[in-house]
Amino acid sequence: LVERAPISRGIIARFIAGDETADAVRAAADLASAGLTATIDHLGEDTLNRAQAERVAEAYVEMLAGLRDAGLTEVAEVSVKLSAVGQALPGNGEKIALDNAREICRASADAGTTVTLDMEDHTTTDSTLEILHTLREEYPNTGAVLQAYLYRTEDDCRDLAVAGSRVRLCKGAYAEPETVA
């Protein structure tokens, strides 16, 4: 309903390319033709089970193949929310997320582009950075997003300030408690 309502359709279209890989590839091509770069995120951080997490990872692999086939890997990358690929699942969620992120990084390397791990709420920061450090052992160009308004971010930036490191700062979209932000 929100996607189709006249009042919200234009706002949504600005940020969501569509439901299919071809929609995102087309949007990345349009941005590239305007001299811009793109980072593409497959929405779906409310992953409830391993099968769903694996489907999200497969969607990223498909997206990376689409970007490669369209010749867009020099101007487009993907951003991954680890919760979408299993991080928040009970039990071995971090391992599931790492395995799925590793598959995405492998596809990204094969396509000739990069992956950036999105930061989510403060309760996932340590886990996300641990997964990042593990991924960087094999895929050193894996980037990270840090939320500028967390008190810890300056120290996290220092820790990530190594040759070849990519860090993107964002304002932060989560309602964090005053004790951490």
mmCIF file with all atom_site columns, C-alpha atoms in Angstrom:
data_model
loop_
_atom_site.group_PDB
_atom_site.id
_atom_site.type_symbol
_atom_site.label_atom_id
_atom_site.label_alt_id
_atom_site.label_comp_id
_atom_site.label_asym_id
_atom_site.label_entity_id
_atom_site.label_seq_id
_atom_site.pdbx_PDB_ins_code
_atom_site.Cartn_x
_atom_site.Cartn_y
_atom_site.Cartn_z
_atom_site.occupancy
_atom_site.B_iso_or_equiv
_atom_site.pdbx_formal_charge
_atom_site.auth_seq_id
_atom_site.auth_comp_id
_atom_site.auth_asym_id
_atom_site.auth_atom_id
_atom_site.pdbx_PDB_model_num
ATOM 1   C CA . LEU A 1 1   ? 0.000  0.000   0.000   1.00 0.00 ? 1   LEU A CA 1
ATOM 2   C CA . VAL A 1 2   ? 2.759  2.434   0.960   1.00 0.00 ? 2   VAL A CA 1
ATOM 3   C CA . GLU A 1 3   ? 4.666  1.660   -2.252  1.00 0.00 ? 3   GLU A CA 1
ATOM 4   C CA . ARG A 1 4   ? 1.629  2.463   -4.414  1.00 0.00 ? 4   ARG A CA 1
ATOM 5   C CA . ALA A 1 5   ? 0.036  5.390   -2.556  1.00 0.00 ? 5   ALA A CA 1
ATOM 6   C CA . PRO A 1 6   ? 0.482  8.677   -4.474  1.00 0.00 ? 6   PRO A CA 1
ATOM 7   C CA . ILE A 1 7   ? 1.655  10.536  -1.380  1.00 0.00 ? 7   ILE A CA 1
ATOM 8   C CA . SER A 1 8   ? 4.506  8.104   -0.592  1.00 0.00 ? 8   SER A CA 1
ATOM 9   C CA . ARG A 1 9   ? 5.316  6.551   -3.983  1.00 0.00 ? 9   ARG A CA 1
ATOM 10  C CA . GLY A 1 10  ? 7.841  9.242   -4.985  1.00 0.00 ? 10  GLY A CA 1
ATOM 11  C CA . ILE A 1 11  ? 9.694  9.114   -1.682  1.00 0.00 ? 11  ILE A CA 1
ATOM 12  C CA . ILE A 1 12  ? 9.946  5.343   -1.788  1.00 0.00 ? 12  ILE A CA 1
ATOM 13  C CA . ALA A 1 13  ? 11.062 5.321   -5.430  1.00 0.00 ? 13  ALA A CA 1
ATOM 14  C CA . ARG A 1 14  ? 13.957 7.604   -4.492  1.00 0.00 ? 14  ARG A CA 1
ATOM 15  C CA . PHE A 1 15  ? 15.381 5.013   -2.092  1.00 0.00 ? 15  PHE A CA 1
ATOM 16  C CA . ILE A 1 16  ? 14.008 1.647   -3.226  1.00 0.00 ? 16  ILE A CA 1
ATOM 17  C CA . ALA A 1 17  ? 14.777 0.629   -6.781  1.00 0.00 ? 17  ALA A CA 1
ATOM 18  C CA . GLY A 1 18  ? 12.233 -2.186  -6.888  1.00 0.00 ? 18  GLY A CA 1
ATOM 19  C CA . ASP A 1 19  ? 11.610 -5.810  -6.059  1.00 0.00 ? 19  ASP A CA 1
ATOM 20  C CA . GLU A 1 20  ? 13.877 -7.451  -8.620  1.00 0.00 ? 20  GLU A CA 1
ATOM 21  C CA . THR A 1 21  ? 17.619 -7.551  -9.266  1.00 0.00 ? 21  THR A CA 1
ATOM 22  C CA . ALA A 1 22  ? 17.032 -5.943  -12.657 1.00 0.00 ? 22  ALA A CA 1
ATOM 23  C CA . ASP A 1 23  ? 15.444 -2.931  -10.927 1.00 0.00 ? 23  ASP A CA 1
ATOM 24  C CA . ALA A 1 24  ? 18.520 -2.370  -8.764  1.00 0.00 ? 24  ALA A CA 1
ATOM 25  C CA . VAL A 1 25  ? 20.903 -2.869  -11.688 1.00 0.00 ? 25  VAL A CA 1
ATOM 26  C CA . ARG A 1 26  ? 18.887 -0.375  -13.728 1.00 0.00 ? 26  ARG A CA 1
ATOM 27  C CA . ALA A 1 27  ? 18.997 2.161   -10.876 1.00 0.00 ? 27  ALA A CA 1
ATOM 28  C CA . ALA A 1 28  ? 22.768 1.686   -10.517 1.00 0.00 ? 28  ALA A CA 1
ATOM 29  C CA . ALA A 1 29  ? 23.193 2.198   -14.268 1.00 0.00 ? 29  ALA A CA 1
ATOM 30  C CA . ASP A 1 30  ? 21.122 5.394   -14.115 1.00 0.00 ? 30  ASP A CA 1
ATOM 31  C CA . LEU A 1 31  ? 23.263 6.704   -11.262 1.00 0.00 ? 31  LEU A CA 1
ATOM 32  C CA . ALA A 1 32  ? 26.457 5.751   -13.093 1.00 0.00 ? 32  ALA A CA 1
ATOM 33  C CA . SER A 1 33  ? 25.309 7.609   -16.204 1.00 0.00 ? 33  SER A CA 1
ATOM 34  C CA . ALA A 1 34  ? 24.910 10.700  -13.998 1.00 0.00 ? 34  ALA A CA 1
ATOM 35  C CA . GLY A 1 35  ? 28.490 10.261  -12.739 1.00 0.00 ? 35  GLY A CA 1
ATOM 36  C CA . LEU A 1 36  ? 27.490 8.840   -9.361  1.00 0.00 ? 36  LEU A CA 1
ATOM 37  C CA . THR A 1 37  ? 28.372 5.648   -7.548  1.00 0.00 ? 37  THR A CA 1
ATOM 38  C CA . ALA A 1 38  ? 25.942 3.354   -5.772  1.00 0.00 ? 38  ALA A CA 1
ATOM 39  C CA . THR A 1 39  ? 25.778 1.043   -2.831  1.00 0.00 ? 39  THR A CA 1
ATOM 40  C CA . ILE A 1 40  ? 22.929 -1.440  -2.964  1.00 0.00 ? 40  ILE A CA 1
ATOM 41  C CA . ASP A 1 41  ? 21.276 -2.998  0.054   1.00 0.00 ? 41  ASP A CA 1
ATOM 42  C CA . HIS A 1 42  ? 18.852 -5.913  -0.137  1.00 0.00 ? 42  HIS A CA 1
ATOM 43  C CA . LEU A 1 43  ? 16.208 -4.959  2.416   1.00 0.00 ? 43  LEU A CA 1
ATOM 44  C CA . GLY A 1 44  ? 15.210 -7.562  4.941   1.00 0.00 ? 44  GLY A CA 1
ATOM 45  C CA . GLU A 1 45  ? 16.924 -7.294  8.294   1.00 0.00 ? 45  GLU A CA 1
ATOM 46  C CA . ASP A 1 46  ? 14.046 -9.041  10.059  1.00 0.00 ? 46  ASP A CA 1
ATOM 47  C CA . THR A 1 47  ? 15.350 -12.509 9.230   1.00 0.00 ? 47  THR A CA 1
ATOM 48  C CA . LEU A 1 48  ? 13.561 -15.167 11.260  1.00 0.00 ? 48  LEU A CA 1
ATOM 49  C CA . ASN A 1 49  ? 15.302 -18.395 10.277  1.00 0.00 ? 49  ASN A CA 1
ATOM 50  C CA . ARG A 1 50  ? 18.348 -19.863 8.558   1.00 0.00 ? 50  ARG A CA 1
ATOM 51  C CA . ALA A 1 51  ? 16.538 -20.544 5.272   1.00 0.00 ? 51  ALA A CA 1
ATOM 52  C CA . GLN A 1 52  ? 15.510 -16.898 5.019   1.00 0.00 ? 52  GLN A CA 1
ATOM 53  C CA . ALA A 1 53  ? 19.076 -15.774 5.824   1.00 0.00 ? 53  ALA A CA 1
ATOM 54  C CA . GLU A 1 54  ? 20.392 -18.009 3.055   1.00 0.00 ? 54  GLU A CA 1
ATOM 55  C CA . ARG A 1 55  ? 17.820 -16.622 0.594   1.00 0.00 ? 55  ARG A CA 1
ATOM 56  C CA . VAL A 1 56  ? 19.022 -13.103 1.377   1.00 0.00 ? 56  VAL A CA 1
ATOM 57  C CA . ALA A 1 57  ? 22.635 -14.177 0.775   1.00 0.00 ? 57  ALA A CA 1
ATOM 58  C CA . GLU A 1 58  ? 21.579 -15.765 -2.528  1.00 0.00 ? 58  GLU A CA 1
ATOM 59  C CA . ALA A 1 59  ? 19.850 -12.503 -3.501  1.00 0.00 ? 59  ALA A CA 1
ATOM 60  C CA . TYR A 1 60  ? 23.129 -10.663 -2.930  1.00 0.00 ? 60  TYR A CA 1
ATOM 61  C CA . VAL A 1 61  ? 25.034 -13.174 -5.036  1.00 0.00 ? 61  VAL A CA 1
ATOM 62  C CA . GLU A 1 62  ? 22.464 -12.699 -7.798  1.00 0.00 ? 62  GLU A CA 1
ATOM 63  C CA . MET A 1 63  ? 22.757 -8.922  -7.451  1.00 0.00 ? 63  MET A CA 1
ATOM 64  C CA . LEU A 1 64  ? 26.528 -9.048  -7.750  1.00 0.00 ? 64  LEU A CA 1
ATOM 65  C CA . ALA A 1 65  ? 26.267 -11.176 -10.890 1.00 0.00 ? 65  ALA A CA 1
ATOM 66  C CA . GLY A 1 66  ? 23.802 -8.651  -12.319 1.00 0.00 ? 66  GLY A CA 1
ATOM 67  C CA . LEU A 1 67  ? 26.157 -5.762  -11.601 1.00 0.00 ? 67  LEU A CA 1
ATOM 68  C CA . ARG A 1 68  ? 29.058 -7.681  -13.139 1.00 0.00 ? 68  ARG A CA 1
ATOM 69  C CA . ASP A 1 69  ? 27.077 -8.580  -16.249 1.00 0.00 ? 69  ASP A CA 1
ATOM 70  C CA . ALA A 1 70  ? 26.016 -4.948  -16.661 1.00 0.00 ? 70  ALA A CA 1
ATOM 71  C CA . GLY A 1 71  ? 29.617 -3.728  -16.317 1.00 0.00 ? 71  GLY A CA 1
ATOM 72  C CA . LEU A 1 72  ? 28.804 -1.720  -13.184 1.00 0.00 ? 72  LEU A CA 1
ATOM 73  C CA . THR A 1 73  ? 31.184 -3.180  -10.620 1.00 0.00 ? 73  THR A CA 1
ATOM 74  C CA . GLU A 1 74  ? 33.523 -0.180  -10.743 1.00 0.00 ? 74  GLU A CA 1
ATOM 75  C CA . VAL A 1 75  ? 30.670 2.154   -9.764  1.00 0.00 ? 75  VAL A CA 1
ATOM 76  C CA . ALA A 1 76  ? 28.469 -0.046  -7.579  1.00 0.00 ? 76  ALA A CA 1
ATOM 77  C CA . GLU A 1 77  ? 28.932 -2.182  -4.494  1.00 0.00 ? 77  GLU A CA 1
ATOM 78  C CA . VAL A 1 78  ? 26.652 -3.901  -2.019  1.00 0.00 ? 78  VAL A CA 1
ATOM 79  C CA . SER A 1 79  ? 25.983 -3.109  1.633   1.00 0.00 ? 79  SER A CA 1
ATOM 80  C CA . VAL A 1 80  ? 24.964 -5.947  3.918   1.00 0.00 ? 80  VAL A CA 1
ATOM 81  C CA . LYS A 1 81  ? 23.086 -5.843  7.208   1.00 0.00 ? 81  LYS A CA 1
ATOM 82  C CA . LEU A 1 82  ? 24.345 -8.877  9.064   1.00 0.00 ? 82  LEU A CA 1
ATOM 83  C CA . SER A 1 83  ? 20.983 -9.347  10.753  1.00 0.00 ? 83  SER A CA 1
ATOM 84  C CA . ALA A 1 84  ? 19.538 -10.002 7.293   1.00 0.00 ? 84  ALA A CA 1
ATOM 85  C CA . VAL A 1 85  ? 21.940 -12.907 6.795   1.00 0.00 ? 85  VAL A CA 1
ATOM 86  C CA . GLY A 1 86  ? 21.430 -14.484 10.204  1.00 0.00 ? 86  GLY A CA 1
ATOM 87  C CA . GLN A 1 87  ? 23.311 -12.537 12.902  1.00 0.00 ? 87  GLN A CA 1
ATOM 88  C CA . ALA A 1 88  ? 20.305 -12.224 15.231  1.00 0.00 ? 88  ALA A CA 1
ATOM 89  C CA . LEU A 1 89  ? 19.233 -15.862 14.963  1.00 0.00 ? 89  LEU A CA 1
ATOM 90  C CA . PRO A 1 90  ? 19.362 -17.767 18.236  1.00 0.00 ? 90  PRO A CA 1
ATOM 91  C CA . GLY A 1 91  ? 22.191 -20.188 18.851  1.00 0.00 ? 91  GLY A CA 1
ATOM 92  C CA . ASN A 1 92  ? 24.767 -19.877 16.110  1.00 0.00 ? 92  ASN A CA 1
ATOM 93  C CA . GLY A 1 93  ? 23.488 -16.711 14.422  1.00 0.00 ? 93  GLY A CA 1
ATOM 94  C CA . GLU A 1 94  ? 26.915 -15.080 14.265  1.00 0.00 ? 94  GLU A CA 1
ATOM 95  C CA . LYS A 1 95  ? 28.384 -18.119 12.494  1.00 0.00 ? 95  LYS A CA 1
ATOM 96  C CA . ILE A 1 96  ? 25.464 -18.226 10.060  1.00 0.00 ? 96  ILE A CA 1
ATOM 97  C CA . ALA A 1 97  ? 25.943 -14.518 9.343   1.00 0.00 ? 97  ALA A CA 1
ATOM 98  C CA . LEU A 1 98  ? 29.699 -14.965 8.892   1.00 0.00 ? 98  LEU A CA 1
ATOM 99  C CA . ASP A 1 99  ? 29.221 -17.891 6.502   1.00 0.00 ? 99  ASP A CA 1
ATOM 100 C CA . ASN A 1 100 ? 26.621 -16.010 4.466   1.00 0.00 ? 100 ASN A CA 1
ATOM 101 C CA . ALA A 1 101 ? 28.695 -12.799 4.453   1.00 0.00 ? 101 ALA A CA 1
ATOM 102 C CA . ARG A 1 102 ? 31.726 -14.801 3.336   1.00 0.00 ? 102 ARG A CA 1
ATOM 103 C CA . GLU A 1 103 ? 29.685 -16.155 0.392   1.00 0.00 ? 103 GLU A CA 1
ATOM 104 C CA . ILE A 1 104 ? 28.659 -12.595 -0.506  1.00 0.00 ? 104 ILE A CA 1
ATOM 105 C CA . CYS A 1 105 ? 32.266 -11.375 -0.244  1.00 0.00 ? 105 CYS A CA 1
ATOM 106 C CA . ARG A 1 106 ? 33.423 -14.243 -2.479  1.00 0.00 ? 106 ARG A CA 1
ATOM 107 C CA . ALA A 1 107 ? 30.817 -13.308 -5.114  1.00 0.00 ? 107 ALA A CA 1
ATOM 108 C CA . SER A 1 108 ? 31.801 -9.664  -4.781  1.00 0.00 ? 108 SER A CA 1
ATOM 109 C CA . ALA A 1 109 ? 35.476 -10.457 -5.319  1.00 0.00 ? 109 ALA A CA 1
ATOM 110 C CA . ASP A 1 110 ? 34.587 -12.610 -8.328  1.00 0.00 ? 110 ASP A CA 1
ATOM 111 C CA . ALA A 1 111 ? 32.498 -9.742  -9.723  1.00 0.00 ? 111 ALA A CA 1
ATOM 112 C CA . GLY A 1 112 ? 35.237 -7.164  -9.105  1.00 0.00 ? 112 GLY A CA 1
ATOM 113 C CA . THR A 1 113 ? 33.522 -4.961  -6.552  1.00 0.00 ? 113 THR A CA 1
ATOM 114 C CA . THR A 1 114 ? 33.306 -4.591  -2.783  1.00 0.00 ? 114 THR A CA 1
ATOM 115 C CA . VAL A 1 115 ? 31.073 -5.262  0.211   1.00 0.00 ? 115 VAL A CA 1
ATOM 116 C CA . THR A 1 116 ? 30.405 -2.912  3.099   1.00 0.00 ? 116 THR A CA 1
ATOM 117 C CA . LEU A 1 117 ? 28.906 -4.194  6.346   1.00 0.00 ? 117 LEU A CA 1
ATOM 118 C CA . ASP A 1 118 ? 26.145 -1.899  7.551   1.00 0.00 ? 118 ASP A CA 1
ATOM 119 C CA . MET A 1 119 ? 26.025 -1.073  11.224  1.00 0.00 ? 119 MET A CA 1
ATOM 120 C CA . GLU A 1 120 ? 22.790 -1.649  13.051  1.00 0.00 ? 120 GLU A CA 1
ATOM 121 C CA . ASP A 1 121 ? 21.779 -0.853  16.613  1.00 0.00 ? 121 ASP A CA 1
ATOM 122 C CA . HIS A 1 122 ? 24.511 -0.607  19.274  1.00 0.00 ? 122 HIS A CA 1
ATOM 123 C CA . THR A 1 123 ? 23.836 -4.103  20.606  1.00 0.00 ? 123 THR A CA 1
ATOM 124 C CA . THR A 1 124 ? 25.273 -5.586  17.391  1.00 0.00 ? 124 THR A CA 1
ATOM 125 C CA . THR A 1 125 ? 28.363 -3.377  17.065  1.00 0.00 ? 125 THR A CA 1
ATOM 126 C CA . ASP A 1 126 ? 30.858 -5.751  18.705  1.00 0.00 ? 126 ASP A CA 1
ATOM 127 C CA . SER A 1 127 ? 29.555 -8.750  16.759  1.00 0.00 ? 127 SER A CA 1
ATOM 128 C CA . THR A 1 128 ? 29.574 -6.820  13.476  1.00 0.00 ? 128 THR A CA 1
ATOM 129 C CA . LEU A 1 129 ? 33.160 -5.648  13.991  1.00 0.00 ? 129 LEU A CA 1
ATOM 130 C CA . GLU A 1 130 ? 34.276 -9.179  14.934  1.00 0.00 ? 130 GLU A CA 1
ATOM 131 C CA . ILE A 1 131 ? 32.735 -10.532 11.741  1.00 0.00 ? 131 ILE A CA 1
ATOM 132 C CA . LEU A 1 132 ? 34.352 -7.689  9.782   1.00 0.00 ? 132 LEU A CA 1
ATOM 133 C CA . HIS A 1 133 ? 37.807 -8.526  11.156  1.00 0.00 ? 133 HIS A CA 1
ATOM 134 C CA . THR A 1 134 ? 37.322 -12.196 10.278  1.00 0.00 ? 134 THR A CA 1
ATOM 135 C CA . LEU A 1 135 ? 36.163 -11.380 6.747   1.00 0.00 ? 135 LEU A CA 1
ATOM 136 C CA . ARG A 1 136 ? 39.083 -9.013  6.211   1.00 0.00 ? 136 ARG A CA 1
ATOM 137 C CA . GLU A 1 137 ? 41.514 -11.901 6.694   1.00 0.00 ? 137 GLU A CA 1
ATOM 138 C CA . GLU A 1 138 ? 40.362 -13.233 3.324   1.00 0.00 ? 138 GLU A CA 1
ATOM 139 C CA . TYR A 1 139 ? 38.672 -10.136 1.847   1.00 0.00 ? 139 TYR A CA 1
ATOM 140 C CA . PRO A 1 140 ? 40.726 -7.165  3.096   1.00 0.00 ? 140 PRO A CA 1
ATOM 141 C CA . ASN A 1 141 ? 38.729 -4.588  1.143   1.00 0.00 ? 141 ASN A CA 1
ATOM 142 C CA . THR A 1 142 ? 35.516 -5.321  3.063   1.00 0.00 ? 142 THR A CA 1
ATOM 143 C CA . GLY A 1 143 ? 34.221 -1.988  4.321   1.00 0.00 ? 143 GLY A CA 1
ATOM 144 C CA . ALA A 1 144 ? 32.364 -0.977  7.444   1.00 0.00 ? 144 ALA A CA 1
ATOM 145 C CA . VAL A 1 145 ? 29.719 1.557   8.318   1.00 0.00 ? 145 VAL A CA 1
ATOM 146 C CA . LEU A 1 146 ? 29.937 3.217   11.717  1.00 0.00 ? 146 LEU A CA 1
ATOM 147 C CA . GLN A 1 147 ? 27.277 5.323   13.375  1.00 0.00 ? 147 GLN A CA 1
ATOM 148 C CA . ALA A 1 148 ? 28.749 8.746   14.082  1.00 0.00 ? 148 ALA A CA 1
ATOM 149 C CA . TYR A 1 149 ? 26.604 9.406   17.117  1.00 0.00 ? 149 TYR A CA 1
ATOM 150 C CA . LEU A 1 150 ? 27.774 6.470   19.235  1.00 0.00 ? 150 LEU A CA 1
ATOM 151 C CA . TYR A 1 151 ? 30.311 7.433   21.900  1.00 0.00 ? 151 TYR A CA 1
ATOM 152 C CA . ARG A 1 152 ? 32.526 4.524   20.905  1.00 0.00 ? 152 ARG A CA 1
ATOM 153 C CA . THR A 1 153 ? 32.779 5.452   17.218  1.00 0.00 ? 153 THR A CA 1
ATOM 154 C CA . GLU A 1 154 ? 35.947 7.539   17.461  1.00 0.00 ? 154 GLU A CA 1
ATOM 155 C CA . ASP A 1 155 ? 37.769 4.571   19.024  1.00 0.00 ? 155 ASP A CA 1
ATOM 156 C CA . ASP A 1 156 ? 36.280 2.204   16.432  1.00 0.00 ? 156 ASP A CA 1
ATOM 157 C CA . CYS A 1 157 ? 37.543 4.528   13.686  1.00 0.00 ? 157 CYS A CA 1
ATOM 158 C CA . ARG A 1 158 ? 41.035 4.428   15.189  1.00 0.00 ? 158 ARG A CA 1
ATOM 159 C CA . ASP A 1 159 ? 40.911 0.623   15.318  1.00 0.00 ? 159 ASP A CA 1
ATOM 160 C CA . LEU A 1 160 ? 39.856 0.462   11.668  1.00 0.00 ? 160 LEU A CA 1
ATOM 161 C CA . ALA A 1 161 ? 42.388 3.069   10.479  1.00 0.00 ? 161 ALA A CA 1
ATOM 162 C CA . VAL A 1 162 ? 44.705 0.715   8.630   1.00 0.00 ? 162 VAL A CA 1
ATOM 163 C CA . ALA A 1 163 ? 45.991 0.795   5.079   1.00 0.00 ? 163 ALA A CA 1
ATOM 164 C CA . GLY A 1 164 ? 43.217 -0.075  2.636   1.00 0.00 ? 164 GLY A CA 1
ATOM 165 C CA . SER A 1 165 ? 40.446 0.161   5.204   1.00 0.00 ? 165 SER A CA 1
ATOM 166 C CA . ARG A 1 166 ? 37.149 1.578   4.038   1.00 0.00 ? 166 ARG A CA 1
ATOM 167 C CA . VAL A 1 167 ? 34.875 3.189   6.614   1.00 0.00 ? 167 VAL A CA 1
ATOM 168 C CA . ARG A 1 168 ? 31.651 5.049   5.906   1.00 0.00 ? 168 ARG A CA 1
ATOM 169 C CA . LEU A 1 169 ? 30.208 7.188   8.655   1.00 0.00 ? 169 LEU A CA 1
ATOM 170 C CA . CYS A 1 170 ? 26.469 7.557   8.902   1.00 0.00 ? 170 CYS A CA 1
ATOM 171 C CA . LYS A 1 171 ? 24.337 9.662   11.203  1.00 0.00 ? 171 LYS A CA 1
ATOM 172 C CA . GLY A 1 172 ? 22.691 6.630   12.744  1.00 0.00 ? 172 GLY A CA 1
ATOM 173 C CA . ALA A 1 173 ? 19.030 5.780   12.419  1.00 0.00 ? 173 ALA A CA 1
ATOM 174 C CA . TYR A 1 174 ? 18.441 3.846   15.608  1.00 0.00 ? 174 TYR A CA 1
ATOM 175 C CA . ALA A 1 175 ? 16.901 5.272   18.789  1.00 0.00 ? 175 ALA A CA 1
ATOM 176 C CA . GLU A 1 176 ? 19.904 4.542   20.979  1.00 0.00 ? 176 GLU A CA 1
ATOM 177 C CA . PRO A 1 177 ? 19.926 5.144   24.734  1.00 0.00 ? 177 PRO A CA 1
ATOM 178 C CA . GLU A 1 178 ? 21.796 8.185   26.073  1.00 0.00 ? 178 GLU A CA 1
ATOM 179 C CA . THR A 1 179 ? 24.248 5.844   27.764  1.00 0.00 ? 179 THR A CA 1
ATOM 180 C CA . VAL A 1 180 ? 25.739 4.897   24.373  1.00 0.00 ? 180 VAL A CA 1
ATOM 181 C CA . ALA A 1 181 ? 24.876 7.778   22.028  1.00 0.00 ? 181 ALA A CA 1
#
